[in-house]
Short mmCIF file of C-alpha atoms and ligand atoms in Angstrom, two decimals:
data_model
loop_
_atom_site.label_atom_id
_atom_site.label_comp_id
_atom_site.label_asym_id
_atom_site.label_seq_id
_atom_site.Cartn_x
_atom_site.Cartn_y
_atom_site.Cartn_z
CA UNK I 16 86.36 59.76 110.50
CA UNK I 17 83.23 61.20 112.10
CA UNK I 18 82.28 64.86 111.76
CA UNK I 19 83.83 67.50 114.00
CA UNK I 20 81.71 70.40 115.22
CA UNK I 21 83.62 73.63 114.54
CA UNK I 22 83.15 77.14 115.90
CA UNK I 23 83.09 79.54 112.95
CA UNK I 24 85.49 82.46 112.74
CA UNK I 25 84.16 86.01 112.23
CA UNK I 26 86.16 86.15 109.03
CA UNK I 27 85.67 84.10 105.90
CA UNK I 28 88.76 82.45 104.45
CA UNK I 29 88.31 81.94 100.76
CA UNK I 30 90.80 80.51 98.34
CA UNK I 31 90.60 79.28 94.78
CA UNK I 32 93.15 76.56 95.54
CA UNK I 33 92.28 73.11 96.82
CA UNK I 34 94.29 70.51 98.67
CA UNK I 35 95.83 68.12 96.12
CA UNK I 36 97.66 65.73 98.41
CA UNK I 37 98.10 65.19 102.14
CA UNK I 38 101.10 63.40 103.58
CA UNK I 39 102.13 63.23 107.18
CA UNK I 40 104.74 62.10 109.62
CA UNK I 41 103.98 61.94 113.35
CA UNK I 42 105.21 65.54 113.72
CA UNK I 43 104.12 67.34 110.58
CA UNK I 44 101.36 67.36 108.01
CA UNK I 45 102.45 68.35 104.49
CA UNK I 46 99.87 69.67 102.07
CA UNK I 47 100.41 70.06 98.36
CA UNK I 48 97.99 72.54 96.83
CA UNK I 49 96.36 72.49 93.39
CA UNK I 50 98.85 75.18 92.26
CA UNK I 51 101.81 73.13 93.47
CA UNK I 52 102.52 75.12 96.64
CA UNK I 53 103.82 73.01 99.52
CA UNK I 54 102.77 73.91 103.05
CA UNK I 55 104.04 72.15 106.17
CA UNK I 56 102.06 72.33 109.42
CA UNK I 57 103.70 71.44 112.72
CA UNK I 58 101.70 69.13 115.02
CA UNK I 59 101.51 71.65 117.89
CA UNK I 60 100.69 74.52 115.53
CA UNK I 61 97.78 72.51 114.12
CA UNK I 62 96.56 71.25 117.46
CA UNK I 63 96.77 74.81 118.87
CA UNK I 64 94.50 75.98 116.04
CA UNK I 65 91.80 73.36 116.50
CA UNK I 66 88.52 75.31 116.53
CA UNK I 67 86.27 72.44 117.60
CA UNK I 68 83.53 73.01 120.15
CA UNK I 69 85.74 71.50 122.88
CA UNK I 70 88.70 73.78 122.13
CA UNK I 71 86.72 76.97 121.48
CA UNK I 72 84.05 78.83 123.42
CA UNK I 73 81.04 79.15 121.13
CA UNK I 74 79.77 82.41 122.65
CA UNK I 75 82.99 84.38 122.15
CA UNK I 76 84.64 82.34 119.39
CA UNK I 77 87.77 82.40 121.51
CA UNK I 78 90.09 79.55 122.39
CA UNK I 79 89.69 77.76 125.71
CA UNK I 80 92.19 74.99 124.97
CA UNK I 81 95.79 75.64 126.07
CA UNK I 82 98.47 73.95 124.00
CA UNK I 83 100.42 73.02 127.11
CA UNK I 84 97.63 70.52 127.81
CA UNK I 85 98.47 68.49 124.70
CA UNK I 86 100.75 65.53 125.50
CA UNK I 87 104.47 65.86 124.64
CA UNK I 88 104.04 62.75 122.56
CA UNK I 89 101.17 64.22 120.50
CA UNK I 90 101.29 62.69 117.05
CA UNK I 91 99.22 62.72 113.89
CA UNK I 92 97.52 59.33 113.73
CA UNK I 93 95.25 59.64 110.72
CA UNK I 94 94.29 62.27 108.13
CA UNK I 95 91.45 62.48 105.67
CA UNK I 96 89.70 65.05 103.41
CA UNK I 97 85.97 65.30 104.01
CA UNK I 98 83.23 65.95 101.45
CA UNK I 99 83.99 69.72 101.55
CA UNK I 100 87.70 69.04 101.06
CA UNK I 101 88.45 70.14 104.59
CA UNK I 102 91.24 68.35 106.46
CA UNK I 103 90.27 65.98 109.27
CA UNK I 104 92.94 64.92 111.74
CA UNK I 105 92.78 62.17 114.32
CA UNK I 106 95.41 62.74 117.00
CA UNK I 107 97.24 60.09 119.05
CA UNK I 108 95.31 61.11 122.20
CA UNK I 109 91.99 60.55 120.46
CA UNK I 110 91.16 64.24 119.84
CA UNK I 111 89.78 65.05 116.40
CA UNK I 112 90.17 68.33 114.51
CA UNK I 113 88.80 69.82 111.30
CA UNK I 114 90.43 72.59 109.26
CA UNK I 115 88.81 74.30 106.26
CA UNK I 116 91.09 74.35 103.27
CA UNK I 117 90.71 78.14 102.88
CA UNK I 118 91.73 78.62 106.49
CA UNK I 119 94.77 76.35 106.03
CA UNK I 120 95.86 78.11 102.85
CA UNK I 121 95.51 81.63 104.22
CA UNK I 122 97.06 80.96 107.62
CA UNK I 123 99.88 78.72 106.34
CA UNK I 124 103.41 79.70 107.27
CA UNK I 125 105.37 78.35 104.33
CA UNK I 126 107.80 80.90 102.81
CA UNK I 127 105.53 81.75 99.87
CA UNK I 128 102.53 82.45 102.06
CA UNK I 129 104.57 84.48 104.53
CA UNK I 130 105.90 86.63 101.68
CA UNK I 131 102.33 87.09 100.37
CA UNK I 132 101.16 88.20 103.80
CA UNK I 133 103.95 90.74 104.07
CA UNK I 134 103.32 92.20 100.64
CA UNK I 135 99.55 92.42 101.28
CA UNK I 136 100.00 94.43 104.46
CA UNK I 137 99.22 98.11 103.89
CA UNK I 138 102.20 100.33 103.20
CA UNK I 139 102.35 104.11 103.47
CA UNK I 140 101.97 106.32 100.43
CA UNK I 141 104.61 109.04 100.93
CA UNK I 142 103.89 112.64 99.96
CA UNK I 143 105.40 116.11 99.94
CA UNK I 144 105.21 119.36 97.99
CA UNK I 145 105.69 117.60 94.65
CA UNK I 146 103.24 114.83 95.54
CA UNK I 147 100.47 116.79 97.23
CA UNK I 148 98.11 115.45 94.53
CA UNK I 149 97.85 112.16 96.47
CA UNK I 150 96.11 113.95 99.36
CA UNK I 151 92.40 113.18 99.14
CA UNK I 152 89.41 115.33 99.98
CA UNK I 153 86.14 113.87 101.20
CA UNK I 154 82.70 115.39 101.65
CA UNK I 155 81.19 115.47 105.15
CA UNK I 156 77.75 114.35 103.97
CA UNK I 157 79.14 111.29 102.16
CA UNK I 158 81.38 110.21 105.00
CA UNK I 159 78.46 110.49 107.42
CA UNK I 160 75.90 108.62 105.29
CA UNK I 161 77.80 106.16 103.10
CA UNK I 162 79.81 103.28 104.61
CA UNK I 163 81.71 102.75 101.35
CA UNK I 164 82.92 106.35 101.43
CA UNK I 165 83.66 105.99 105.14
CA UNK I 166 85.89 103.00 104.36
CA UNK I 167 87.70 104.87 101.55
CA UNK I 168 88.33 107.77 103.90
CA UNK I 169 89.66 105.54 106.72
CA UNK I 170 91.94 103.63 104.37
CA UNK I 171 93.31 107.00 103.21
CA UNK I 172 93.95 108.04 106.82
CA UNK I 173 95.76 104.74 107.36
CA UNK I 174 97.85 104.71 104.17
CA UNK I 175 98.30 108.36 103.17
CA UNK I 176 98.08 109.71 106.69
CA UNK I 177 96.52 113.10 105.83
CA UNK I 178 92.98 113.76 104.64
CA UNK I 179 90.67 116.76 104.35
CA UNK I 180 86.94 116.60 104.95
CA UNK I 181 85.03 119.57 103.60
CA UNK I 182 81.56 120.88 104.24
CA UNK I 183 81.59 120.08 107.95
CA UNK I 184 78.96 122.20 109.74
CA UNK I 185 80.62 124.80 111.95
CA UNK I 186 78.52 124.05 115.04
CA UNK I 187 80.87 123.33 117.95
CA UNK I 188 81.39 119.59 118.60
CA UNK I 189 80.29 118.53 115.11
CA UNK I 190 83.61 116.70 114.84
CA UNK I 191 82.44 114.23 117.50
CA UNK I 192 79.87 112.82 115.07
CA UNK I 193 82.57 112.19 112.49
CA UNK I 194 84.95 110.67 115.04
CA UNK I 195 82.13 108.41 116.23
CA UNK I 196 81.87 107.03 112.70
CA UNK I 197 85.16 105.36 113.69
CA UNK I 198 84.67 104.61 117.38
CA UNK I 199 85.17 106.20 120.75
CA UNK I 200 87.42 109.15 121.51
CA UNK I 201 90.80 109.21 123.21
CA UNK I 202 90.26 111.69 126.02
CA UNK I 203 93.14 113.73 127.41
CA UNK I 204 93.73 116.39 130.05
CA UNK I 205 92.98 118.98 127.34
CA UNK I 206 89.39 117.71 127.19
CA UNK I 207 87.32 115.24 125.20
CA UNK I 208 87.15 117.96 122.58
CA UNK I 209 90.02 120.44 122.79
CA UNK I 210 89.52 124.03 121.75
CA UNK I 211 92.42 125.63 119.90
CA UNK I 212 92.20 129.37 120.39
CA UNK I 213 94.38 132.05 121.88
CA UNK I 214 93.39 131.94 125.58
CA UNK I 215 94.34 133.73 128.77
CA UNK I 216 96.44 131.48 131.07
CA UNK I 217 97.31 128.99 128.29
CA UNK I 218 98.47 125.49 129.37
CA UNK I 219 100.09 124.87 125.98
CA UNK I 220 101.83 127.01 123.36
CA UNK I 221 99.07 125.78 121.04
CA UNK I 222 96.65 128.04 122.93
CA UNK I 223 98.54 131.21 122.11
CA UNK I 224 99.13 132.98 118.80
CA UNK I 225 102.78 131.98 118.39
CA UNK I 226 104.28 129.99 115.54
CA UNK I 227 103.98 126.26 116.29
CA UNK I 228 106.76 124.43 114.46
CA UNK I 229 106.07 120.98 112.95
CA UNK I 230 105.07 118.59 115.71
CA UNK I 231 103.09 115.56 116.72
CA UNK I 232 100.60 116.08 119.54
CA UNK I 233 101.27 114.58 122.96
CA UNK I 234 104.75 113.11 122.41
CA UNK I 235 104.71 113.42 126.20
CA UNK I 236 102.62 110.20 126.42
CA UNK I 237 103.75 106.60 126.12
CA UNK I 238 101.10 106.18 123.42
CA UNK I 239 100.74 109.26 121.28
CA UNK I 240 97.18 109.63 119.97
CA UNK I 241 96.97 107.85 116.63
CA UNK I 242 94.50 109.97 114.71
CA UNK I 243 93.98 113.68 115.15
CA UNK I 244 90.99 115.70 113.96
CA UNK I 245 91.30 119.48 113.56
CA UNK I 246 88.06 121.17 112.62
CA UNK I 247 88.03 124.85 111.67
CA UNK I 248 85.05 126.81 113.01
CA UNK I 249 86.40 130.32 112.50
CA UNK I 250 89.64 131.53 110.92
CA UNK I 251 89.53 135.27 110.30
CA UNK I 252 93.03 136.14 111.46
CA UNK I 253 96.02 137.30 109.49
CA UNK I 254 98.46 134.37 109.55
CA UNK I 255 97.70 131.06 111.24
CA UNK I 256 98.23 128.99 108.07
CA UNK I 257 98.51 125.22 108.57
CA UNK I 258 101.50 123.19 107.41
CA UNK I 259 101.65 119.42 107.18
CA UNK I 260 104.80 117.34 106.82
CA UNK I 261 104.95 113.60 106.15
CA UNK I 262 107.35 112.39 108.84
CA UNK I 263 107.79 109.05 107.05
CA UNK I 264 108.82 110.90 103.86
CA UNK I 265 111.54 112.69 105.85
CA UNK I 266 112.61 109.40 107.46
CA UNK I 267 112.70 107.77 104.02
CA UNK I 268 114.79 110.63 102.60
CA UNK I 269 117.15 110.42 105.58
CA UNK I 270 117.56 106.69 104.95
CA UNK I 271 118.87 107.59 101.47
CA UNK I 272 120.69 110.82 102.20
CA UNK I 273 121.82 110.64 105.83
CA UNK I 274 121.67 107.08 107.21
CA UNK I 275 124.00 107.78 110.14
CA UNK I 276 121.82 110.70 111.29
CA UNK I 277 118.70 108.58 110.87
CA UNK I 278 120.25 105.86 113.04
CA UNK I 279 120.94 108.45 115.74
CA UNK I 280 117.27 109.43 115.77
CA UNK I 281 115.94 105.87 115.81
CA UNK I 282 118.36 104.74 118.52
CA UNK I 283 118.39 107.59 121.03
CA UNK I 284 115.40 108.39 123.22
CA UNK I 285 114.56 112.04 123.85
CA UNK I 286 112.38 113.36 126.63
CA UNK I 287 109.14 115.31 126.10
CA UNK I 288 107.34 117.17 128.87
CA UNK I 289 104.01 118.83 129.35
CA UNK I 290 103.27 120.24 132.73
CA UNK I 291 101.00 122.72 134.43
CA UNK I 292 99.81 123.25 137.99
CA UNK I 293 97.81 119.98 138.02
CA UNK I 294 99.57 117.61 135.65
CA UNK I 295 103.09 116.47 134.84
CA UNK I 296 103.34 114.27 131.76
CA UNK I 297 106.68 112.95 130.53
CA UNK I 298 107.85 110.32 128.14
CA UNK I 299 111.15 109.44 126.50
CA UNK I 300 111.20 107.91 123.08
CA UNK I 301 113.14 108.05 119.84
CA UNK I 302 112.18 110.69 117.31
CA UNK I 303 111.68 108.00 114.64
CA UNK I 304 110.67 104.36 115.30
CA UNK I 305 110.56 101.31 113.10
CA UNK I 306 108.39 98.22 113.48
CA UNK I 307 109.70 94.65 113.76
CA UNK I 308 110.06 94.46 109.97
CA UNK I 309 112.11 97.65 109.73
CA UNK I 310 109.29 99.84 108.34
CA UNK I 311 108.86 103.31 109.80
CA UNK I 312 106.09 103.13 112.36
CA UNK I 313 106.15 106.35 114.35
CA UNK I 314 107.45 109.90 114.56
CA UNK I 315 107.53 111.62 117.95
CA UNK I 316 108.46 115.27 118.04
CA UNK I 317 107.37 118.64 119.40
CA UNK I 318 110.10 121.18 119.87
CA UNK I 319 108.10 123.14 122.46
CA UNK I 320 107.69 120.04 124.65
CA UNK I 321 111.28 118.79 124.73
CA UNK I 322 113.28 118.34 127.89
CA UNK I 323 117.07 118.47 128.06
CA UNK I 324 118.55 115.49 126.25
CA UNK I 325 120.13 112.82 128.41
CA UNK I 326 122.55 110.84 126.22
CA UNK I 327 126.15 109.64 126.52
CA UNK I 328 128.83 112.32 126.04
CA UNK I 329 130.26 110.80 122.88
CA UNK I 330 126.81 110.68 121.24
CA UNK I 331 125.71 114.27 121.93
CA UNK I 332 127.48 115.99 118.97
CA UNK I 333 126.13 113.43 116.50
CA UNK I 334 122.68 113.54 118.03
CA UNK I 335 122.50 117.32 117.64
CA UNK I 336 123.70 116.99 114.03
CA UNK I 337 120.83 114.55 113.45
CA UNK I 338 118.23 116.64 115.29
CA UNK I 339 119.23 119.82 113.43
CA UNK I 340 119.06 117.95 110.14
CA UNK I 341 115.58 116.60 110.94
CA UNK I 342 114.37 120.08 111.89
CA UNK I 343 115.84 121.64 108.77
CA UNK I 344 114.17 118.96 106.64
CA UNK I 345 110.85 119.66 108.35
CA UNK I 346 111.30 123.30 107.23
CA UNK I 347 112.30 122.31 103.70
CA UNK I 348 109.67 123.25 101.12
CA UNK I 349 109.96 119.84 99.44
CA UNK I 350 108.33 118.14 102.44
CA UNK I 351 105.72 120.81 103.20
CA UNK I 352 102.11 121.16 102.28
CA UNK I 353 100.66 124.50 103.36
CA UNK I 354 96.95 125.30 103.52
CA UNK I 355 94.90 127.95 105.22
CA UNK I 356 91.95 126.34 106.95
CA UNK I 357 88.54 127.64 106.02
CA UNK I 358 85.46 127.27 108.23
CA UNK I 359 83.99 123.81 107.56
CA UNK I 360 87.37 122.24 106.77
CA UNK I 361 88.43 119.35 108.93
CA UNK I 362 91.88 117.78 108.65
CA UNK I 363 92.16 114.23 109.91
CA UNK I 364 95.63 112.79 110.06
CA UNK I 365 97.89 110.14 111.54
CA UNK I 366 99.41 111.98 114.49
CA UNK I 367 102.11 109.31 114.88
CA UNK I 368 103.36 109.99 111.36
CA UNK I 369 102.35 113.44 110.12
CA UNK I 370 103.78 116.57 111.74
CA UNK I 371 101.53 119.60 111.72
CA UNK I 372 102.45 123.24 112.20
CA UNK I 373 100.78 126.61 112.42
CA UNK I 374 102.21 129.95 111.43
CA UNK I 375 101.94 132.72 114.02
CA UNK I 376 98.80 134.80 113.73
CA UNK I 377 97.70 138.23 114.83
CA UNK I 378 95.03 137.69 117.49
CA UNK I 379 93.84 141.29 117.05
CA UNK I 380 93.05 140.73 113.38
CA UNK I 381 89.97 138.56 114.00
CA UNK I 382 88.71 135.36 115.59
CA UNK I 383 90.30 131.95 115.21
CA UNK I 384 88.79 128.79 116.69
CA UNK I 385 89.58 125.18 115.88
CA UNK I 386 88.31 122.09 117.66
CA UNK I 387 90.19 118.83 117.92
CA UNK I 388 89.71 115.26 119.09
CA UNK I 389 91.89 112.17 119.07
CA UNK I 390 91.07 108.57 118.21
CA UNK I 391 93.64 105.79 118.58
CA UNK I 392 95.11 103.88 115.63
CA UNK I 393 93.64 100.65 117.01
CA UNK I 394 90.11 102.06 116.60
CA UNK I 395 90.84 103.11 113.02
CA UNK I 396 92.19 99.69 112.09
CA UNK I 397 89.41 97.78 113.81
CA UNK I 398 86.79 99.88 112.04
CA UNK I 399 88.46 99.32 108.67
CA UNK I 400 88.48 95.53 109.23
CA UNK I 401 84.82 95.42 110.24
CA UNK I 402 83.76 97.62 107.29
CA UNK I 403 85.77 95.39 104.95
CA UNK I 404 84.04 92.35 106.45
CA UNK I 405 80.57 93.93 106.10
CA UNK I 406 81.08 95.41 102.64
CA UNK I 407 82.93 92.35 101.37
CA UNK I 408 85.80 94.62 100.35
C1 OGA V 30 97.59 122.13 118.36
C2 OGA V 30 97.87 122.67 117.02
C3 OGA V 30 97.20 123.99 115.16
C4 OGA V 30 96.60 125.32 114.84
O1 OGA V 30 96.63 122.63 118.99
O2 OGA V 30 98.30 121.22 118.80
O3 OGA V 30 98.77 122.17 116.42
O4 OGA V 30 96.44 125.58 113.66
N1 OGA V 30 97.10 123.64 116.52
O5 OGA V 30 96.33 126.10 115.75
ZN1 ZN V 31 89.63 70.61 119.35
ZN1 ZN V 32 99.28 120.26 117.43
#
């Protein structure tokens, strides 16, 4: 078969295994690998993934071919391994495709490969009072100048969910430089950078001196900001200590200790509001969410932003039992990590997982000023993937 011009992917698919045998019917190509693994590939799946110059746009490396344009009768006519042990396919309509063996191995959908993919996907490291030793600290200078350290930090934000950066200069807006090491900012009505200080005419309880119980920020939005930065510029007051709670650790404990209450929280939406003279944000969502595989994916909660619960009459008693249990667990010392922020400290955490809290402080006892920004989880994950690509990690 003659050569097929392929459009390269951004990623490199490497595997130690090689294709041992190829067999095919009209509908399916079966590969046996050098380690004995068997991988079937459906005709439409393969044709859909043809990355030849006719099926892909070279400039964007994106697909132009639409699988609906393949004939219903599409069949594998001929197969062959080329000099690089890539698979060449001649289709019944005359189209020719080439697939690198590494690409075929890594993207295969046989049971073994699917299980590998699931187990390689990052999973959260849970923490609490007894496991506060997993919480990492990074140095501002290293994160700003060293891409390897940047990657380690971002992976920690992704997997542990709570990180501390120390030695951050206390000039206002310094946190923007750190956030830009990831990507652009998620702006909100509270500003590109929000200033946490006790203010006259506050538009949030955060901007007073009261106790803020454990919460995620902006549960009032369909998409809560994924990553939150809180940078301490001044903290001279009595009180105002910070508390962090791993929402996934509570969800995990509820799964063991109170599954019926957990189910209430995952199944019943609750409304959150934030409103002032110019804005009126509202969103309803469950307190705890799972992803398609059943893993905990999100916590949404701020007591000071809740609206009245709208749920069926027979559910309300159970829902309040569950809500009160969640709140009491978020007060339980076993789930809490308490720190007093010092100037130059910057906490960066997964706002869709980690609840943060602040003890009341005495505004007459001194100044207190924190700055915050948000960055979405998508930006974090994209940056991690590109750093891994560039650093060969
Ligand atoms: C907030 C907040 C924490 C603090 O502004 O949402 O949680 O320590 N602030 O003031
Ligand atoms: Zn093609
Ligand atoms: Zn907050």
